């Protein structure tokens, strides 16, 4: 294990934000993805989609300016940007499930080397659990980027050979951005693309259940601010 | 013109029987028919099946119905950790729950209203949602069969209705409401304002009046909720 | 055969119009049904549905006042009445197929005593034929009234034991209004409800392939104008 | 913002290859993308599959494409007796036709855009439409299976677009256009007017821009047709 720090949640979000291109329609899920909107590179405009019926969601509403009829999927009052539209929840998921969004980013519990994805239920957790929009979004994603910690709080790897948690969707993940690495899901398995500053591919592999394919030099993660 | 206007929310929900299956619109605090829900609680019908995205926050939205033991069975996408009364009943084994992916919930409801007798989607394949469901491989993709989801009543919230029942919604308060409106035997809408027939733009009407059976005016209640 | 005349198409439409109630949402198909809107009883308002996306269609546009973006299912410029809405063709058929309209009236080629219905294709007719909205409308009709001549131009009965023409929908017809009679489809078969003025049940039966059940006196058709 | 505006209808359809499968919006003379259709005719692509409600009136709407032999195969609800060029080719056995009930045509198109892999409906049961299709009895009712209907291109007509591609339609010129917009790989819209982003009411937008790939301004052509 490296003596260098892992990335913060904000740094993971900032790295994930580099995946966005001008004009993209993007769904951000709960967890780290929810922070990504703060790090959209300057000079580009991204249209955020919310499962409750917004395309073109803007920043959270300022205190005192909340409209409780304009909330995001986390139920927080937000704003909209020019070009936004409102529609019903079925149309919102027609967009997600039908493959119309450019990029979706979700928080994750486990990603398998075949792209299987688990993010909604920890076996044995108490309470009813809930699915929300994650299955429709993951299943229909044209490009699904999972943003999460590389290992659990207990140190268990979250990039695994096969998921052991209940799945969200089969073979749906394209890229994983963690606090240690950027990893692609390929037909051959996980390919290590970038590592956290000061971490080696070997050190990242030690934190990973599945095999990481390393091709040549693996660059360090560039961190972008606004 | 059929008379659809009710004077009070209590009158509008007066005949909902125990055991009824009810859609409840709303998401994230927006577009919940809170006045109808509270009237239903006062009315006392029990053993209800609730079809809804989530199960309330504290006593808010559907919370009050769980608190008072009105609901026996739930079909939902995300009951929610803040649905305290629901979670207590669920932990005690006093309530049954079917979890449905959110977009599939929308499509199953729409199907019931659209004369569609079921459909296949890739959503849920390989997950616990597919347990007990028919699967079919289409073009190499695993898909799961979903049957339509109808209800006897829909409780929905809109912004404005004309006296016929044409509806417009406000921003994200639209959410599940237009979908549920088409799939219930009796759709009851709570609105902020009732306007004369002809005063809504025919191109801007989101729910045409044919889907609406009862209209009642009530000042909207927003429960400010946390996720 | 009676020496009394059969009803005119307009008289059939006028009789059919008595099936409408205040506030009804109604789809009228091609042929005689298309004339029914001229005979809506005074004092009631009916909301006509058009498969191309209107609820609340009014009369045809007057010459010089046509808006070619407001046409009916026969492609003729029409008007709308207060309370009307426009929507897409899928929503229009969600209404028809989903059982949301109060009454639908269609022209017919054959109606069988089990309610089967044929109205879109004459075997051997030249041309491609076409279905249009008839199958969705007939299948989803809460109350389907077929308005047609009692026999073909060649004198062949159109109320039959079993349809021989390609079907539009199975067991969907509730009532048939013809130029000779009003007939209901019941679990027992056709029940004769009314006959044209001067026609006897026996004379109508002679024009009918299927058996007509006659219960007591059968009144003559009342004709209503505006 | 992605650049979606094209200067000419000819540029907008320039890359449509022979053999392409194309949705054409429009019904009864309203909402036909006549300028795009005429540009496609000039462009010369052939062996096309047209998915449409009807097949033109004389040379109008799709008529010109049949007249010039551009279309090989048709999926339609009601080709129409006034579709003279189509009917001649059909009678001569030079064109294939799949007849689909109109509402089912809508649902099959919507399904393709919505990630639905097929559905059951009672429509068509017991009719020639069901020939070769799977049937299933649901709650005592005979139903027929319909697969989704996708296309490489959608040619649609709207009233106004903003520069992003948000669309509003005019009255019954809406018809099939919003449905087809969601189900094509490349949706090309012909509009009367292009307005700045932000000038359309977010609640009145019928087709959100995510479904639109190319926009071209062209003065609408209304062929006054007889049924």
PDB file of N, CA and C in Angstrom, chain D residues 108-196:
ATOM      1  N   UNK D 108     -45.200   0.598 -31.368  1.00  0.00           N
ATOM      2  CA  UNK D 108     -43.983  -0.117 -31.777  1.00  0.00           C
ATOM      3  C   UNK D 108     -42.835   0.868 -31.963  1.00  0.00           C
ATOM      4  N   UNK D 109     -43.134   2.038 -32.490  1.00  0.00           N
ATOM      5  CA  UNK D 109     -42.107   3.062 -32.662  1.00  0.00           C
ATOM      6  C   UNK D 109     -41.649   3.566 -31.294  1.00  0.00           C
ATOM      7  N   UNK D 110     -42.623   3.903 -30.448  1.00  0.00           N
ATOM      8  CA  UNK D 110     -42.273   4.377 -29.104  1.00  0.00           C
ATOM      9  C   UNK D 110     -41.434   3.333 -28.365  1.00  0.00           C
ATOM     10  N   UNK D 111     -41.809   2.050 -28.480  1.00  0.00           N
ATOM     11  CA  UNK D 111     -41.077   0.981 -27.794  1.00  0.00           C
ATOM     12  C   UNK D 111     -39.607   0.992 -28.206  1.00  0.00           C
ATOM     13  N   UNK D 112     -39.367   1.160 -29.503  1.00  0.00           N
ATOM     14  CA  UNK D 112     -37.976   1.158 -29.987  1.00  0.00           C
ATOM     15  C   UNK D 112     -37.169   2.272 -29.331  1.00  0.00           C
ATOM     16  N   UNK D 113     -37.797   3.400 -29.108  1.00  0.00           N
ATOM     17  CA  UNK D 113     -37.088   4.517 -28.480  1.00  0.00           C
ATOM     18  C   UNK D 113     -37.012   4.419 -26.977  1.00  0.00           C
ATOM     19  N   UNK D 114     -37.846   3.572 -26.392  1.00  0.00           N
ATOM     20  CA  UNK D 114     -37.995   3.539 -24.937  1.00  0.00           C
ATOM     21  C   UNK D 114     -37.285   2.352 -24.295  1.00  0.00           C
ATOM     22  N   UNK D 115     -36.537   1.576 -25.072  1.00  0.00           N
ATOM     23  CA  UNK D 115     -35.889   0.406 -24.488  1.00  0.00           C
ATOM     24  C   UNK D 115     -36.881  -0.673 -24.090  1.00  0.00           C
ATOM     25  N   UNK D 116     -37.958  -0.788 -24.861  1.00  0.00           N
ATOM     26  CA  UNK D 116     -38.958  -1.850 -24.673  1.00  0.00           C
ATOM     27  C   UNK D 116     -38.762  -2.847 -25.814  1.00  0.00           C
ATOM     28  N   UNK D 117     -38.628  -4.126 -25.449  1.00  0.00           N
ATOM     29  CA  UNK D 117     -38.269  -5.136 -26.444  1.00  0.00           C
ATOM     30  C   UNK D 117     -39.481  -5.895 -26.973  1.00  0.00           C
ATOM     31  N   UNK D 118     -40.615  -5.252 -27.012  1.00  0.00           N
ATOM     32  CA  UNK D 118     -41.823  -5.884 -27.535  1.00  0.00           C
ATOM     33  C   UNK D 118     -42.910  -5.913 -26.497  1.00  0.00           C
ATOM     34  N   UNK D 119     -44.168  -6.045 -26.965  1.00  0.00           N
ATOM     35  CA  UNK D 119     -45.315  -5.966 -26.055  1.00  0.00           C
ATOM     36  C   UNK D 119     -46.491  -6.752 -26.629  1.00  0.00           C
ATOM     37  N   UNK D 120     -47.448  -7.002 -25.781  1.00  0.00           N
ATOM     38  CA  UNK D 120     -48.677  -7.679 -26.185  1.00  0.00           C
ATOM     39  C   UNK D 120     -49.838  -6.687 -26.195  1.00  0.00           C
ATOM     40  N   UNK D 121     -50.700  -6.830 -27.197  1.00  0.00           N
ATOM     41  CA  UNK D 121     -51.929  -6.049 -27.238  1.00  0.00           C
ATOM     42  C   UNK D 121     -53.033  -6.921 -27.802  1.00  0.00           C
ATOM     43  N   UNK D 122     -54.269  -6.613 -27.418  1.00  0.00           N
ATOM     44  CA  UNK D 122     -55.404  -7.366 -27.957  1.00  0.00           C
ATOM     45  C   UNK D 122     -55.675  -6.964 -29.405  1.00  0.00           C
ATOM     46  N   UNK D 123     -55.200  -5.801 -29.793  1.00  0.00           N
ATOM     47  CA  UNK D 123     -55.403  -5.312 -31.156  1.00  0.00           C
ATOM     48  C   UNK D 123     -54.797  -6.308 -32.150  1.00  0.00           C
ATOM     49  N   UNK D 124     -55.573  -6.674 -33.139  1.00  0.00           N
ATOM     50  CA  UNK D 124     -55.075  -7.567 -34.179  1.00  0.00           C
ATOM     51  C   UNK D 124     -55.391  -9.034 -33.952  1.00  0.00           C
ATOM     52  N   UNK D 125     -55.759  -9.410 -32.727  1.00  0.00           N
ATOM     53  CA  UNK D 125     -56.058 -10.818 -32.447  1.00  0.00           C
ATOM     54  C   UNK D 125     -57.223 -11.266 -33.333  1.00  0.00           C
ATOM     55  N   UNK D 126     -57.075 -12.427 -33.944  1.00  0.00           N
ATOM     56  CA  UNK D 126     -58.137 -12.950 -34.795  1.00  0.00           C
ATOM     57  C   UNK D 126     -58.190 -12.315 -36.183  1.00  0.00           C
ATOM     58  N   UNK D 127     -57.233 -11.434 -36.472  1.00  0.00           N
ATOM     59  CA  UNK D 127     -57.222 -10.755 -37.773  1.00  0.00           C
ATOM     60  C   UNK D 127     -55.962 -11.153 -38.540  1.00  0.00           C
ATOM     61  N   UNK D 128     -55.887 -10.796 -39.819  1.00  0.00           N
ATOM     62  CA  UNK D 128     -54.682 -11.124 -40.596  1.00  0.00           C
ATOM     63  C   UNK D 128     -53.411 -10.509 -40.021  1.00  0.00           C
ATOM     64  N   UNK D 129     -53.560  -9.459 -39.241  1.00  0.00           N
ATOM     65  CA  UNK D 129     -52.391  -8.825 -38.626  1.00  0.00           C
ATOM     66  C   UNK D 129     -51.638  -9.802 -37.719  1.00  0.00           C
ATOM     67  N   UNK D 130     -52.371 -10.746 -37.154  1.00  0.00           N
ATOM     68  CA  UNK D 130     -51.761 -11.687 -36.211  1.00  0.00           C
ATOM     69  C   UNK D 130     -51.038 -12.830 -36.915  1.00  0.00           C
ATOM     70  N   UNK D 131     -51.194 -12.937 -38.239  1.00  0.00           N
ATOM     71  CA  UNK D 131     -50.570 -14.052 -38.960  1.00  0.00           C
ATOM     72  C   UNK D 131     -49.065 -14.073 -38.705  1.00  0.00           C
ATOM     73  N   UNK D 132     -48.578 -15.213 -38.271  1.00  0.00           N
ATOM     74  CA  UNK D 132     -47.153 -15.356 -38.028  1.00  0.00           C
ATOM     75  C   UNK D 132     -46.674 -14.728 -36.735  1.00  0.00           C
ATOM     76  N   UNK D 133     -47.589 -14.150 -35.978  1.00  0.00           N
ATOM     77  CA  UNK D 133     -47.192 -13.543 -34.706  1.00  0.00           C
ATOM     78  C   UNK D 133     -47.533 -14.456 -33.544  1.00  0.00           C
ATOM     79  N   UNK D 134     -46.714 -14.364 -32.517  1.00  0.00           N
ATOM     80  CA  UNK D 134     -46.995 -15.082 -31.280  1.00  0.00           C
ATOM     81  C   UNK D 134     -48.283 -14.540 -30.663  1.00  0.00           C
ATOM     82  N   UNK D 135     -49.096 -15.456 -30.125  1.00  0.00           N
ATOM     83  CA  UNK D 135     -50.285 -15.019 -29.390  1.00  0.00           C
ATOM     84  C   UNK D 135     -50.204 -15.515 -27.956  1.00  0.00           C
ATOM     85  N   UNK D 136     -50.916 -14.837 -27.085  1.00  0.00           N
ATOM     86  CA  UNK D 136     -50.939 -15.222 -25.677  1.00  0.00           C
ATOM     87  C   UNK D 136     -52.289 -14.801 -25.109  1.00  0.00           C
ATOM     88  N   UNK D 137     -52.874 -15.658 -24.299  1.00  0.00           N
ATOM     89  CA  UNK D 137     -54.141 -15.304 -23.665  1.00  0.00           C
ATOM     90  C   UNK D 137     -53.841 -14.713 -22.292  1.00  0.00           C
ATOM     91  N   UNK D 138     -54.303 -13.511 -22.078  1.00  0.00           N
ATOM     92  CA  UNK D 138     -54.063 -12.812 -20.804  1.00  0.00           C
ATOM     93  C   UNK D 138     -55.418 -12.484 -20.188  1.00  0.00           C
ATOM     94  N   UNK D 139     -55.682 -13.040 -19.030  1.00  0.00           N
ATOM     95  CA  UNK D 139     -56.966 -12.776 -18.374  1.00  0.00           C
ATOM     96  C   UNK D 139     -58.137 -13.090 -19.282  1.00  0.00           C
ATOM     97  N   UNK D 140     -58.013 -14.158 -20.058  1.00  0.00           N
ATOM     98  CA  UNK D 140     -59.108 -14.563 -20.934  1.00  0.00           C
ATOM     99  C   UNK D 140     -59.146 -13.835 -22.266  1.00  0.00           C
ATOM    100  N   UNK D 141     -58.265 -12.887 -22.460  1.00  0.00           N
ATOM    101  CA  UNK D 141     -58.279 -12.098 -23.689  1.00  0.00           C
ATOM    102  C   UNK D 141     -57.135 -12.529 -24.596  1.00  0.00           C
ATOM    103  N   UNK D 142     -57.429 -12.746 -25.870  1.00  0.00           N
ATOM    104  CA  UNK D 142     -56.375 -13.091 -26.831  1.00  0.00           C
ATOM    105  C   UNK D 142     -55.545 -11.860 -27.138  1.00  0.00           C
ATOM    106  N   UNK D 143     -54.239 -11.994 -27.021  1.00  0.00           N
ATOM    107  CA  UNK D 143     -53.360 -10.868 -27.342  1.00  0.00           C
ATOM    108  C   UNK D 143     -52.277 -11.314 -28.316  1.00  0.00           C
ATOM    109  N   UNK D 144     -51.675 -10.350 -28.964  1.00  0.00           N
ATOM    110  CA  UNK D 144     -50.700 -10.581 -30.029  1.00  0.00           C
ATOM    111  C   UNK D 144     -49.409  -9.866 -29.648  1.00  0.00           C
ATOM    112  N   UNK D 145     -48.277 -10.480 -29.981  1.00  0.00           N
ATOM    113  CA  UNK D 145     -46.985  -9.885 -29.669  1.00  0.00           C
ATOM    114  C   UNK D 145     -46.513  -8.969 -30.809  1.00  0.00           C
ATOM    115  N   UNK D 146     -46.060  -7.802 -30.432  1.00  0.00           N
ATOM    116  CA  UNK D 146     -45.501  -6.849 -31.396  1.00  0.00           C
ATOM    117  C   UNK D 146     -44.087  -6.474 -30.990  1.00  0.00           C
ATOM    118  N   UNK D 147     -43.185  -6.517 -31.948  1.00  0.00           N
ATOM    119  CA  UNK D 147     -41.803  -6.147 -31.689  1.00  0.00           C
ATOM    120  C   UNK D 147     -41.617  -4.658 -31.973  1.00  0.00           C
ATOM    121  N   UNK D 148     -40.574  -4.068 -31.406  1.00  0.00           N
ATOM    122  CA  UNK D 148     -40.337  -2.644 -31.634  1.00  0.00           C
ATOM    123  C   UNK D 148     -39.950  -2.363 -33.089  1.00  0.00           C
ATOM    124  N   UNK D 149     -40.086  -1.113 -33.457  1.00  0.00           N
ATOM    125  CA  UNK D 149     -39.835  -0.701 -34.833  1.00  0.00           C
ATOM    126  C   UNK D 149     -38.904   0.513 -34.788  1.00  0.00           C
ATOM    127  N   UNK D 150     -37.638   0.272 -35.117  1.00  0.00           N
ATOM    128  CA  UNK D 150     -36.643   1.345 -35.100  1.00  0.00           C
ATOM    129  C   UNK D 150     -36.301   1.746 -36.532  1.00  0.00           C
ATOM    130  N   UNK D 151     -35.584   2.832 -36.685  1.00  0.00           N
ATOM    131  CA  UNK D 151     -35.153   3.253 -38.020  1.00  0.00           C
ATOM    132  C   UNK D 151     -33.817   3.967 -37.910  1.00  0.00           C
ATOM    133  N   UNK D 152     -33.128   4.036 -39.034  1.00  0.00           N
ATOM    134  CA  UNK D 152     -31.861   4.776 -39.037  1.00  0.00           C
ATOM    135  C   UNK D 152     -32.103   6.283 -39.014  1.00  0.00           C
ATOM    136  N   UNK D 153     -33.143   6.697 -39.726  1.00  0.00           N
ATOM    137  CA  UNK D 153     -33.455   8.124 -39.803  1.00  0.00           C
ATOM    138  C   UNK D 153     -34.921   8.374 -39.476  1.00  0.00           C
ATOM    139  N   UNK D 154     -35.182   9.504 -38.845  1.00  0.00           N
ATOM    140  CA  UNK D 154     -36.552  10.008 -38.771  1.00  0.00           C
ATOM    141  C   UNK D 154     -36.574  11.350 -39.481  1.00  0.00           C
ATOM    142  N   UNK D 155     -37.517  11.512 -40.376  1.00  0.00           N
ATOM    143  CA  UNK D 155     -37.769  12.803 -41.024  1.00  0.00           C
ATOM    144  C   UNK D 155     -39.036  13.338 -40.388  1.00  0.00           C
ATOM    145  N   UNK D 156     -38.911  14.422 -39.645  1.00  0.00           N
ATOM    146  CA  UNK D 156     -40.093  14.939 -38.965  1.00  0.00           C
ATOM    147  C   UNK D 156     -40.256  16.429 -39.257  1.00  0.00           C
ATOM    148  N   UNK D 157     -41.454  16.921 -38.901  1.00  0.00           N
ATOM    149  CA  UNK D 157     -41.787  18.326 -39.113  1.00  0.00           C
ATOM    150  C   UNK D 157     -42.262  18.890 -37.776  1.00  0.00           C
ATOM    151  N   UNK D 158     -41.710  20.039 -37.399  1.00  0.00           N
ATOM    152  CA  UNK D 158     -42.200  20.723 -36.201  1.00  0.00           C
ATOM    153  C   UNK D 158     -42.467  22.180 -36.567  1.00  0.00           C
ATOM    154  N   UNK D 159     -43.043  22.899 -35.623  1.00  0.00           N
ATOM    155  CA  UNK D 159     -43.338  24.305 -35.895  1.00  0.00           C
ATOM    156  C   UNK D 159     -42.098  25.152 -35.589  1.00  0.00           C
ATOM    157  N   UNK D 160     -41.628  25.059 -34.335  1.00  0.00           N
ATOM    158  CA  UNK D 160     -40.470  25.836 -33.911  1.00  0.00           C
ATOM    159  C   UNK D 160     -39.452  24.936 -33.218  1.00  0.00           C
ATOM    160  N   UNK D 161     -38.211  25.234 -33.463  1.00  0.00           N
ATOM    161  CA  UNK D 161     -37.123  24.603 -32.719  1.00  0.00           C
ATOM    162  C   UNK D 161     -36.285  25.709 -32.113  1.00  0.00           C
ATOM    163  N   UNK D 162     -35.725  25.461 -30.933  1.00  0.00           N
ATOM    164  CA  UNK D 162     -34.647  26.351 -30.525  1.00  0.00           C
ATOM    165  C   UNK D 162     -33.345  25.763 -31.064  1.00  0.00           C
ATOM    166  N   UNK D 163     -32.261  26.469 -30.873  1.00  0.00           N
ATOM    167  CA  UNK D 163     -31.002  26.057 -31.510  1.00  0.00           C
ATOM    168  C   UNK D 163     -30.454  24.747 -30.933  1.00  0.00           C
ATOM    169  N   UNK D 164     -30.957  24.358 -29.767  1.00  0.00           N
ATOM    170  CA  UNK D 164     -30.572  23.061 -29.215  1.00  0.00           C
ATOM    171  C   UNK D 164     -31.350  21.933 -29.874  1.00  0.00           C
ATOM    172  N   UNK D 165     -32.576  22.232 -30.323  1.00  0.00           N
ATOM    173  CA  UNK D 165     -33.418  21.187 -30.893  1.00  0.00           C
ATOM    174  C   UNK D 165     -34.676  20.904 -30.079  1.00  0.00           C
ATOM    175  N   UNK D 166     -34.940  21.679 -29.055  1.00  0.00           N
ATOM    176  CA  UNK D 166     -36.234  21.562 -28.379  1.00  0.00           C
ATOM    177  C   UNK D 166     -37.326  21.927 -29.371  1.00  0.00           C
ATOM    178  N   UNK D 167     -38.417  21.160 -29.373  1.00  0.00           N
ATOM    179  CA  UNK D 167     -39.437  21.344 -30.402  1.00  0.00           C
ATOM    180  C   UNK D 167     -40.829  21.585 -29.827  1.00  0.00           C
ATOM    181  N   UNK D 168     -41.556  22.445 -30.536  1.00  0.00           N
ATOM    182  CA  UNK D 168     -43.011  22.483 -30.362  1.00  0.00           C
ATOM    183  C   UNK D 168     -43.651  22.335 -31.742  1.00  0.00           C
ATOM    184  N   UNK D 169     -44.860  21.783 -31.711  1.00  0.00           N
ATOM    185  CA  UNK D 169     -45.581  21.482 -32.939  1.00  0.00           C
ATOM    186  C   UNK D 169     -46.805  22.390 -33.025  1.00  0.00           C
ATOM    187  N   UNK D 170     -47.464  22.375 -34.166  1.00  0.00           N
ATOM    188  CA  UNK D 170     -48.666  23.178 -34.303  1.00  0.00           C
ATOM    189  C   UNK D 170     -49.875  22.256 -34.453  1.00  0.00           C
ATOM    190  N   UNK D 171     -50.756  22.257 -33.460  1.00  0.00           N
ATOM    191  CA  UNK D 171     -52.051  21.569 -33.509  1.00  0.00           C
ATOM    192  C   UNK D 171     -51.930  20.113 -33.986  1.00  0.00           C
ATOM    193  N   UNK D 172     -52.728  19.699 -34.962  1.00  0.00           N
ATOM    194  CA  UNK D 172     -52.644  18.284 -35.344  1.00  0.00           C
ATOM    195  C   UNK D 172     -51.437  17.971 -36.222  1.00  0.00           C
ATOM    196  N   UNK D 173     -50.606  18.946 -36.491  1.00  0.00           N
ATOM    197  CA  UNK D 173     -49.341  18.641 -37.172  1.00  0.00           C
ATOM    198  C   UNK D 173     -48.379  17.923 -36.233  1.00  0.00           C
ATOM    199  N   UNK D 174     -48.803  17.709 -34.987  1.00  0.00           N
ATOM    200  CA  UNK D 174     -47.978  16.955 -34.041  1.00  0.00           C
ATOM    201  C   UNK D 174     -47.956  15.474 -34.446  1.00  0.00           C
ATOM    202  N   UNK D 175     -49.094  14.875 -34.540  1.00  0.00           N
ATOM    203  CA  UNK D 175     -49.352  13.464 -34.913  1.00  0.00           C
ATOM    204  C   UNK D 175     -48.202  12.483 -34.624  1.00  0.00           C
ATOM    205  N   UNK D 176     -47.558  11.917 -35.627  1.00  0.00           N
ATOM    206  CA  UNK D 176     -46.519  10.910 -35.399  1.00  0.00           C
ATOM    207  C   UNK D 176     -45.148  11.506 -35.078  1.00  0.00           C
ATOM    208  N   UNK D 177     -44.989  12.803 -35.278  1.00  0.00           N
ATOM    209  CA  UNK D 177     -43.649  13.387 -35.221  1.00  0.00           C
ATOM    210  C   UNK D 177     -42.927  13.194 -33.886  1.00  0.00           C
ATOM    211  N   UNK D 178     -43.569  13.459 -32.745  1.00  0.00           N
ATOM    212  CA  UNK D 178     -42.819  13.277 -31.479  1.00  0.00           C
ATOM    213  C   UNK D 178     -42.471  11.814 -31.209  1.00  0.00           C
ATOM    214  N   UNK D 179     -43.309  10.885 -31.701  1.00  0.00           N
ATOM    215  CA  UNK D 179     -43.042   9.458 -31.485  1.00  0.00           C
ATOM    216  C   UNK D 179     -41.841   9.017 -32.294  1.00  0.00           C
ATOM    217  N   UNK D 180     -41.823   9.413 -33.550  1.00  0.00           N
ATOM    218  CA  UNK D 180     -40.724   9.000 -34.420  1.00  0.00           C
ATOM    219  C   UNK D 180     -39.408   9.630 -33.979  1.00  0.00           C
ATOM    220  N   UNK D 181     -39.494  10.825 -33.408  1.00  0.00           N
ATOM    221  CA  UNK D 181     -38.272  11.520 -32.983  1.00  0.00           C
ATOM    222  C   UNK D 181     -37.449  10.689 -32.012  1.00  0.00           C
ATOM    223  N   UNK D 182     -38.106   9.856 -31.197  1.00  0.00           N
ATOM    224  CA  UNK D 182     -37.370   9.156 -30.135  1.00  0.00           C
ATOM    225  C   UNK D 182     -36.761   7.840 -30.602  1.00  0.00           C
ATOM    226  N   UNK D 183     -37.079   7.406 -31.812  1.00  0.00           N
ATOM    227  CA  UNK D 183     -36.762   6.020 -32.164  1.00  0.00           C
ATOM    228  C   UNK D 183     -35.808   5.860 -33.334  1.00  0.00           C
ATOM    229  N   UNK D 184     -35.227   6.943 -33.795  1.00  0.00           N
ATOM    230  CA  UNK D 184     -34.299   6.855 -34.924  1.00  0.00           C
ATOM    231  C   UNK D 184     -32.881   7.135 -34.457  1.00  0.00           C
ATOM    232  N   UNK D 185     -31.932   6.573 -35.158  1.00  0.00           N
ATOM    233  CA  UNK D 185     -30.531   6.858 -34.852  1.00  0.00           C
ATOM    234  C   UNK D 185     -30.245   8.329 -35.137  1.00  0.00           C
ATOM    235  N   UNK D 186     -30.780   8.831 -36.248  1.00  0.00           N
ATOM    236  CA  UNK D 186     -30.591  10.233 -36.630  1.00  0.00           C
ATOM    237  C   UNK D 186     -31.950  10.853 -36.926  1.00  0.00           C
ATOM    238  N   UNK D 187     -32.363  11.787 -36.081  1.00  0.00           N
ATOM    239  CA  UNK D 187     -33.646  12.457 -36.284  1.00  0.00           C
ATOM    240  C   UNK D 187     -33.391  13.837 -36.880  1.00  0.00           C
ATOM    241  N   UNK D 188     -34.000  14.055 -38.045  1.00  0.00           N
ATOM    242  CA  UNK D 188     -33.835  15.318 -38.781  1.00  0.00           C
ATOM    243  C   UNK D 188     -35.170  16.042 -38.759  1.00  0.00           C
ATOM    244  N   UNK D 189     -35.164  17.261 -38.258  1.00  0.00           N
ATOM    245  CA  UNK D 189     -36.422  18.000 -38.180  1.00  0.00           C
ATOM    246  C   UNK D 189     -36.396  19.220 -39.091  1.00  0.00           C
ATOM    247  N   UNK D 190     -37.500  19.373 -39.795  1.00  0.00           N
ATOM    248  CA  UNK D 190     -37.748  20.562 -40.611  1.00  0.00           C
ATOM    249  C   UNK D 190     -38.700  21.453 -39.829  1.00  0.00           C
ATOM    250  N   UNK D 191     -38.320  22.719 -39.651  1.00  0.00           N
ATOM    251  CA  UNK D 191     -39.148  23.626 -38.839  1.00  0.00           C
ATOM    252  C   UNK D 191     -39.420  24.930 -39.587  1.00  0.00           C
ATOM    253  N   UNK D 192     -40.502  25.575 -39.165  1.00  0.00           N
ATOM    254  CA  UNK D 192     -40.847  26.876 -39.759  1.00  0.00           C
ATOM    255  C   UNK D 192     -39.924  27.969 -39.225  1.00  0.00           C
ATOM    256  N   UNK D 193     -39.493  27.784 -37.971  1.00  0.00           N
ATOM    257  CA  UNK D 193     -38.794  28.881 -37.311  1.00  0.00           C
ATOM    258  C   UNK D 193     -37.769  28.313 -36.320  1.00  0.00           C
ATOM    259  N   UNK D 194     -36.585  28.934 -36.285  1.00  0.00           N
ATOM    260  CA  UNK D 194     -35.583  28.579 -35.277  1.00  0.00           C
ATOM    261  C   UNK D 194     -35.479  29.759 -34.315  1.00  0.00           C
ATOM    262  N   UNK D 195     -35.649  29.480 -33.029  1.00  0.00           N
ATOM    263  CA  UNK D 195     -35.649  30.557 -32.032  1.00  0.00           C
ATOM    264  C   UNK D 195     -34.470  30.370 -31.078  1.00  0.00           C
ATOM    265  N   UNK D 196     -34.072  31.433 -30.379  1.00  0.00           N
ATOM    266  CA  UNK D 196     -32.919  31.303 -29.483  1.00  0.00           C
ATOM    267  C   UNK D 196     -33.199  30.342 -28.319  1.00  0.00           C
TER     268      UNK D 196
END
